[in-house]
Coordinates of C-alpha atoms and ligand atoms in Angstrom, one line a residue:
M1 CA 29.1 12.7 50.0
A2 CA 31.0 14.1 47.0
K3 CA 27.7 15.3 45.6
T4 CA 26.9 17.3 48.7
V5 CA 30.3 19.0 48.5
K6 CA 29.9 19.9 44.8
E7 CA 26.4 21.3 45.5
K8 CA 27.9 23.5 48.2
E9 CA 30.7 24.7 45.8
T10 CA 28.3 25.6 42.9
P11 CA 25.0 26.8 44.3
A12 CA 22.2 26.6 41.7
D13 CA 21.6 29.9 39.9
P14 CA 18.4 29.4 37.9
A15 CA 18.8 32.7 36.0
A16 CA 22.4 31.8 35.0
E17 CA 21.4 28.3 34.0
R18 CA 18.5 29.6 31.9
A19 CA 20.9 32.1 30.2
D20 CA 23.3 29.2 29.4
E21 CA 20.4 27.1 28.0
E22 CA 19.2 30.0 25.9
K23 CA 22.7 30.5 24.5
R24 CA 22.9 26.8 23.7
L25 CA 19.5 27.1 21.9
A26 CA 20.7 30.0 19.9
E27 CA 23.9 28.1 18.9
L28 CA 21.9 25.0 17.9
R29 CA 19.5 27.1 15.8
R30 CA 22.5 28.7 14.0
V31 CA 23.7 25.1 13.2
I32 CA 20.3 24.2 11.9
D33 CA 20.1 27.4 9.8
R34 CA 23.6 26.7 8.4
L35 CA 22.6 23.1 7.6
D36 CA 19.3 24.2 6.0
A37 CA 21.2 26.6 3.7
E38 CA 23.6 23.8 2.8
I39 CA 20.8 21.3 2.1
L40 CA 19.1 24.0 -0.1
R41 CA 22.3 24.6 -1.9
L42 CA 22.7 20.8 -2.5
F43 CA 19.1 20.5 -3.6
N44 CA 19.7 23.2 -6.2
E45 CA 23.0 21.6 -7.3
R46 CA 21.2 18.3 -7.7
L47 CA 18.6 20.1 -9.9
E48 CA 21.3 21.7 -12.0
A49 CA 22.7 18.1 -12.6
A50 CA 19.1 16.9 -13.4
R51 CA 18.7 19.7 -15.9
A52 CA 21.9 18.7 -17.6
V53 CA 20.7 15.0 -17.6
G54 CA 17.4 16.3 -19.3
E55 CA 19.4 18.0 -22.1
V56 CA 21.4 14.8 -22.7
K57 CA 18.1 12.7 -22.7
R58 CA 16.6 15.1 -25.2
R59 CA 19.6 14.7 -27.5
L60 CA 19.4 10.9 -27.1
G61 CA 15.7 10.9 -27.7
L62 CA 15.0 9.3 -24.3
P63 CA 11.9 10.1 -22.2
V64 CA 12.2 12.3 -19.1
R65 CA 10.7 9.7 -16.8
D66 CA 12.7 6.7 -15.9
T67 CA 10.8 4.8 -13.2
R68 CA 13.4 2.0 -13.0
R69 CA 16.1 4.6 -12.3
E70 CA 13.9 6.3 -9.8
A71 CA 13.2 3.0 -8.0
E72 CA 17.0 2.3 -7.9
I73 CA 17.6 5.7 -6.3
F74 CA 15.0 5.0 -3.6
R75 CA 16.4 1.5 -2.9
R76 CA 20.0 2.9 -2.7
L77 CA 18.9 5.7 -0.4
A78 CA 16.9 3.4 1.9
G79 CA 20.1 1.2 2.2
L80 CA 22.3 4.3 2.9
N81 CA 19.7 5.5 5.5
R82 CA 19.5 2.2 7.4
G83 CA 19.9 2.8 11.1
S84 CA 19.7 6.6 10.7
L85 CA 17.5 9.0 12.6
L86 CA 15.5 9.9 9.4
A87 CA 12.5 7.6 9.2
D88 CA 12.2 6.0 5.8
R89 CA 8.8 7.4 5.2
Y90 CA 10.2 10.9 5.4
L91 CA 13.1 9.9 3.2
V92 CA 10.6 8.8 0.6
Q93 CA 8.7 12.1 0.9
V94 CA 11.8 14.3 0.7
F95 CA 13.3 12.5 -2.3
A96 CA 10.0 12.0 -4.1
A97 CA 9.5 15.8 -3.9
L98 CA 13.0 16.3 -5.2
M99 CA 12.5 14.0 -8.1
A100 CA 9.2 15.7 -9.0
A101 CA 11.1 19.0 -9.0
A102 CA 13.8 17.5 -11.1
R103 CA 11.3 16.3 -13.7
E104 CA 9.8 19.8 -13.8
V105 CA 13.3 21.2 -14.5
Q106 CA 14.0 18.5 -17.1
S107 CA 10.8 18.9 -19.1
G108 CA 10.0 22.6 -18.6
S109 CA 6.7 22.2 -16.7
P110 CA 5.6 18.6 -16.1
H111 CA 2.2 19.6 -14.7
A112 CA 1.4 21.4 -17.9
A113 CA 3.2 18.8 -20.0
D114 CA 1.4 15.9 -18.3
G115 CA -2.0 17.6 -18.3
F116 CA -2.1 17.8 -14.5
G117 CA -4.5 20.3 -13.1
T118 CA -5.6 21.4 -9.5
P119 CA -5.1 18.8 -6.7
S120 CA -7.5 15.9 -6.9
L121 CA -9.1 14.3 -3.8
F122 CA -9.0 10.6 -3.0
A123 CA -9.9 8.5 0.0
V124 CA -10.3 5.0 1.3
F125 CA -13.8 4.5 2.7
G126 CA -14.3 1.7 5.2
N127 CA -15.2 0.8 8.7
P128 CA -12.8 0.5 10.5
V129 CA -10.3 2.3 8.3
V130 CA -7.8 3.9 10.8
H131 CA -5.1 1.3 10.2
S132 CA -5.3 1.4 6.4
L133 CA -2.0 1.6 4.6
S134 CA -3.6 3.0 1.5
P135 CA -3.0 6.7 2.4
V136 CA 0.8 6.1 2.9
M137 CA 1.0 4.1 -0.3
H138 CA -0.9 6.4 -2.6
N139 CA 0.5 9.7 -1.2
A140 CA 4.0 8.3 -1.8
A141 CA 2.9 7.5 -5.3
F142 CA 1.5 11.0 -5.8
A143 CA 4.7 12.6 -4.4
A144 CA 6.9 10.4 -6.6
T145 CA 5.1 11.0 -9.8
G146 CA 4.3 14.7 -9.2
F147 CA 0.6 14.0 -9.6
P148 CA -1.2 16.6 -7.5
G149 CA -3.4 14.2 -5.4
I150 CA -4.4 14.2 -1.8
Y151 CA -5.4 10.8 -0.2
A152 CA -7.1 10.4 3.2
A153 CA -8.6 7.5 5.2
I154 CA -12.2 8.2 6.0
R155 CA -14.4 6.1 8.3
A156 CA -17.7 5.4 6.5
A157 CA -20.5 3.8 8.5
D158 CA -23.0 3.9 5.6
I159 CA -21.8 3.7 2.0
R160 CA -24.7 5.3 0.2
P161 CA -24.4 8.8 1.7
T162 CA -20.7 8.4 1.4
M163 CA -20.8 7.9 -2.3
A164 CA -23.2 10.8 -2.6
G165 CA -20.5 12.8 -0.8
V166 CA -17.9 11.6 -3.3
R167 CA -20.0 12.9 -6.1
A168 CA -21.0 16.2 -4.4
L169 CA -17.4 17.0 -3.3
G170 CA -15.9 16.0 -6.6
F171 CA -13.5 13.3 -5.3
R172 CA -11.5 12.0 -8.2
G173 CA -11.3 8.5 -6.8
A174 CA -12.0 6.2 -3.9
S175 CA -10.8 2.9 -2.5
I176 CA -13.6 0.9 -1.0
T177 CA -12.9 -1.6 1.8
I178 CA -14.5 -3.7 4.5
P179 CA -17.5 -3.9 4.8
H180 CA -18.7 -1.9 1.8
K181 CA -17.2 -3.7 -1.2
E182 CA -20.4 -5.4 -2.2
A183 CA -22.9 -2.7 -1.0
V184 CA -21.2 0.0 -3.1
L185 CA -22.3 -1.6 -6.3
S186 CA -25.8 -0.2 -6.0
C187 CA -24.4 3.4 -5.6
L188 CA -22.5 3.5 -8.9
D189 CA -23.4 4.6 -12.5
Y190 CA -21.2 2.1 -14.2
I191 CA -19.6 -1.2 -13.1
D192 CA -16.8 -2.8 -15.0
P193 CA -17.8 -6.3 -16.2
Q194 CA -15.1 -8.0 -14.2
A195 CA -16.1 -6.3 -11.0
R196 CA -19.8 -7.2 -11.7
R197 CA -18.8 -10.8 -12.2
I198 CA -16.8 -10.8 -9.0
G199 CA -19.7 -9.0 -7.2
A200 CA -17.4 -6.6 -5.4
V201 CA -15.9 -3.2 -6.1
N202 CA -12.7 -1.9 -4.4
T203 CA -12.0 1.1 -6.7
V204 CA -14.2 4.0 -7.7
L205 CA -13.3 6.5 -10.4
N206 CA -15.3 9.7 -10.7
E207 CA -15.3 10.8 -14.3
A208 CA -17.0 14.2 -14.5
G209 CA -19.7 13.1 -12.0
V210 CA -20.1 9.6 -13.4
L211 CA -19.1 7.0 -10.8
K212 CA -17.4 4.0 -12.2
G213 CA -16.6 0.8 -10.2
Y214 CA -13.7 -1.6 -10.7
N215 CA -12.1 -4.5 -8.8
T216 CA -8.4 -4.5 -8.7
D217 CA -8.1 -7.2 -5.9
G218 CA -8.3 -10.1 -8.3
E219 CA -5.4 -8.7 -10.4
G220 CA -3.4 -8.0 -7.2
I221 CA -3.8 -11.6 -6.0
V222 CA -3.0 -13.1 -9.3
R223 CA 0.1 -10.9 -9.8
A224 CA 1.4 -11.5 -6.3
L225 CA 0.8 -15.3 -6.5
G226 CA 2.0 -15.5 -10.1
E227 CA 5.4 -14.2 -9.0
R228 CA 5.9 -17.3 -6.9
V229 CA 4.0 -20.1 -8.7
E230 CA 2.4 -21.0 -12.0
I231 CA -1.4 -20.7 -11.5
A232 CA -2.6 -22.4 -14.7
G233 CA -3.6 -26.0 -14.2
K234 CA -3.3 -25.9 -10.4
R235 CA -5.9 -26.8 -7.8
V236 CA -6.7 -23.6 -5.8
A237 CA -8.5 -23.7 -2.5
V238 CA -10.0 -20.3 -1.4
L239 CA -10.9 -19.9 2.2
G240 CA -13.8 -17.5 2.7
A241 CA -16.7 -16.2 0.6
G242 CA -16.6 -12.4 1.0
G243 CA -15.5 -9.8 -1.5
A244 CA -11.8 -10.7 -1.3
A245 CA -12.5 -14.4 -1.7
R246 CA -14.7 -13.7 -4.8
A247 CA -11.8 -11.8 -6.3
A248 CA -9.3 -14.6 -5.5
A249 CA -11.7 -17.2 -7.0
F250 CA -12.4 -15.2 -10.1
G251 CA -8.8 -14.2 -10.7
T252 CA -7.2 -17.6 -10.3
R253 CA -10.0 -19.4 -12.3
R254 CA -9.4 -16.9 -15.1
E255 CA -5.8 -17.9 -15.0
G256 CA -6.8 -21.5 -15.6
A257 CA -6.9 -23.0 -12.1
A258 CA -9.5 -25.4 -10.8
V259 CA -11.0 -23.5 -7.8
T260 CA -12.8 -24.8 -4.7
V261 CA -14.2 -22.4 -2.2
Y262 CA -14.2 -23.4 1.5
N263 CA -16.4 -21.4 3.8
R264 CA -17.9 -21.5 7.3
T265 CA -21.4 -20.5 6.1
R266 CA -22.9 -22.5 3.4
P267 CA -25.4 -20.2 1.5
K268 CA -22.9 -17.4 0.9
A269 CA -20.3 -19.9 -0.5
E270 CA -22.9 -21.6 -2.6
A271 CA -23.9 -18.3 -4.2
L272 CA -20.3 -17.5 -4.9
A273 CA -19.6 -21.0 -6.3
A274 CA -22.6 -20.8 -8.6
A275 CA -21.9 -17.3 -9.8
L276 CA -18.2 -18.0 -10.6
E277 CA -18.7 -21.6 -11.7
V278 CA -16.3 -23.0 -9.1
S279 CA -16.8 -25.8 -6.5
F280 CA -17.8 -25.4 -2.9
R281 CA -17.1 -27.4 0.3
P282 CA -17.5 -26.6 4.0
I283 CA -14.3 -25.4 5.6
E284 CA -14.0 -28.4 8.0
E285 CA -13.6 -30.6 4.9
F286 CA -10.4 -28.9 3.7
D287 CA -7.9 -31.6 2.9
P288 CA -4.4 -30.4 1.9
S289 CA -3.9 -33.3 -0.5
D290 CA -6.8 -31.8 -2.6
A291 CA -5.0 -28.5 -3.2
D292 CA -1.8 -27.1 -4.7
I293 CA -2.4 -23.5 -3.6
L294 CA -4.4 -22.2 -0.6
I295 CA -5.5 -18.6 -0.6
H296 CA -6.8 -17.3 2.8
A297 CA -9.3 -14.6 2.2
T298 CA -11.1 -14.0 5.5
P299 CA -10.1 -11.4 8.2
V300 CA -9.1 -14.2 10.6
G301 CA -5.7 -13.5 12.1
M302 CA -5.8 -9.8 11.2
S303 CA -4.6 -7.5 14.0
P304 CA -5.7 -7.0 16.8
N305 CA -6.6 -10.7 16.5
A306 CA -3.2 -11.8 15.3
G307 CA -3.2 -14.9 17.5
E308 CA -6.1 -16.5 15.4
T309 CA -5.8 -18.7 12.4
P310 CA -8.4 -20.0 10.0
L311 CA -6.9 -23.5 9.8
C312 CA -5.5 -26.1 12.1
R313 CA -1.8 -26.7 11.5
D314 CA -2.5 -30.4 10.8
R315 CA -4.2 -29.2 7.6
L316 CA -0.9 -28.0 6.2
R317 CA 1.6 -30.0 4.2
P318 CA 5.1 -29.5 2.8
G319 CA 5.0 -28.0 -0.7
L320 CA 1.5 -26.5 -0.4
V321 CA 1.6 -22.9 -1.5
V322 CA -0.1 -20.8 1.2
M323 CA -1.1 -17.2 0.5
D324 CA -2.6 -14.9 3.1
I325 CA -4.3 -11.8 2.0
V326 CA -4.1 -10.4 5.5
Y327 CA -1.1 -8.0 5.7
T328 CA -1.4 -6.6 9.2
P329 CA 0.6 -8.4 10.5
L330 CA 2.6 -9.4 7.5
R331 CA 3.6 -12.7 9.1
T332 CA 0.3 -14.0 10.2
R333 CA -0.1 -17.1 12.5
L334 CA -1.3 -19.0 9.4
L335 CA 1.9 -18.1 7.4
A336 CA 4.2 -18.8 10.4
E337 CA 2.6 -22.3 10.8
A338 CA 2.7 -22.9 7.1
E339 CA 6.4 -22.0 7.0
A340 CA 7.0 -24.4 9.9
A341 CA 5.1 -27.1 8.0
G342 CA 7.3 -26.7 4.9
C343 CA 4.8 -24.8 2.8
V344 CA 5.7 -22.1 0.3
T345 CA 4.3 -18.9 1.8
V346 CA 3.2 -15.7 0.1
D347 CA 2.3 -12.7 2.3
G348 CA -0.3 -10.0 1.6
L349 CA 2.1 -7.2 0.9
S350 CA 2.6 -7.7 -2.8
M351 CA -1.1 -8.2 -3.4
F352 CA -1.8 -5.0 -1.6
V353 CA 0.8 -3.1 -3.6
Y354 CA -0.4 -4.5 -6.9
Q355 CA -4.1 -3.8 -6.3
G356 CA -3.1 -0.3 -5.3
A357 CA -0.9 0.2 -8.3
R358 CA -3.8 -0.7 -10.6
Q359 CA -6.0 1.8 -8.7
F360 CA -3.4 4.5 -9.1
E361 CA -3.3 3.8 -12.9
L362 CA -7.1 3.9 -13.2
W363 CA -7.3 7.2 -11.4
T364 CA -4.3 9.0 -12.9
G365 CA -3.6 7.3 -16.2
I366 CA 0.1 7.2 -15.4
E367 CA 2.3 4.2 -14.7
A368 CA 2.3 3.4 -11.0
P369 CA 5.7 3.8 -9.2
L370 CA 5.6 0.2 -7.9
D371 CA 8.8 0.2 -6.0
I372 CA 8.1 3.4 -4.2
M373 CA 4.7 2.3 -3.2
R374 CA 6.1 -1.0 -1.9
L375 CA 8.9 0.9 0.0
A376 CA 6.3 3.3 1.5
V377 CA 4.2 0.4 2.8
E378 CA 7.2 -1.7 4.0
T379 CA 8.6 1.2 6.0
E380 CA 5.2 2.1 7.5
L381 CA 4.7 -1.5 8.6
A382 CA 8.2 -1.5 10.1
A383 CA 7.5 1.8 11.9
R384 CA 4.3 0.3 13.3
G385 CA 6.2 -2.7 14.6
Ligands
ATR1 P1 -14.5 -9.1 2.5 O1 -15.5 -8.5 1.6 O2 -13.5 -8.1 2.8 O3 -13.9 -10.3 2.0 P2 -16.6 -10.1 4.1 O4 -17.6 -9.9 3.0 O5 -17.1 -9.6 5.4 O6 -15.2 -9.4 3.8 O7 -16.3 -11.7 4.1 C1 -15.6 -12.2 5.2 C2 -15.4 -13.7 4.9 O8 -14.6 -14.2 6.0 C3 -16.7 -14.5 4.9 O9 -16.5 -15.6 4.0 C4 -16.7 -15.0 6.3 O10 -17.4 -16.2 6.5 P3 -19.0 -16.4 6.6 O11 -19.5 -16.3 5.2 O12 -19.2 -17.7 7.2 O13 -19.4 -15.2 7.4 C5 -15.3 -15.2 6.6 N1 -15.0 -15.2 8.1 C6 -15.1 -14.1 8.9 N2 -14.7 -14.4 10.1 C7 -14.5 -15.8 10.1 C8 -14.2 -16.7 11.1 N3 -14.0 -16.4 12.4 N4 -14.0 -18.0 10.8 C9 -14.2 -18.4 9.5 N5 -14.6 -17.6 8.5 C10 -14.7 -16.3 8.8

């Protein structure tokens, strides 16, 4: 009733309403222009302070780059930003660019000083590859270090013409993922001895047209696992016999573990076991009392099949260390069940970040900004839900 009366008192005037909205738009744009000017002023004030810091550092004989301090800044900002409208991935980009500018101010010209040239191209090649977190992680690292790199995710059905493309287009580096990690070996000019032993390459470096293959998965797994548990002298069970499993078996064996590979299909696992001098058993025979550490290295449980698990929960026991190299989702069904069974769990995030950090260092020759890479991946995972 009241609504009807009100409508009668103030008849709609579309032209007047539009004029009001346009006025409001102009006001809001003035606010944005004022805020932009203020942000720009603050950016420059921050750079003035950075320049002064650079002078003090020079007098003290300290290096311009302080990755620990940079990581602290990002952590603090991510904390301050919690619950805000600004998504963390943009926060990382804005402040990474600001820090790159600050380094330039501090050292004169970091691109010249660090020997950086024109932008370099990088990509992850796989099939499927659309959900890869590598672009988010590496682009954050490029932004944070000021290295002029551009990293994309490119679906590659056939690896041979893809690597010819890498060569022809002058890509500086590539990440290789499912299902090409083994097939890529025959497309390269040089294979690092470790990668050859593992039988899988996840990293390609293009050095003046010479394609070199490396495997950083093993190092990623060992570093992530090693943060939580001593590997030497332990009995490690690796589930799977693909490229990731080979890297896990190789890496942990080299650390001094006694490794057994458990796989669904016998010939593949037998070949792996023979090449890496580890034991093999069918997956049905996995007995948790025979292992201290279990590393799951198959795609089972990876989204969109997050409801699946490679192992019945009755094969888990308290105290068993269970690492899942699947990181989408981060908390896989295997890890959730392992946690419920009293296992120590290690998710795939650290492994992913460590293997990526090593890739970054191979491509750029500069220390990887680990915390920023981790933050970029964490925030992207959170944004994806
Ligand atoms: P990647 O190189 O990334 O490790 P891969 O070479 O395709 O991938 O290897 C996948 C591994 O996961 C294989 O060991 C595969 O077992 P098979 O050798 O029996 O094929 C294992 N795998 C894949 N799907 C599986 C499933 N549903 N159950 C058990 N193992 C599975």
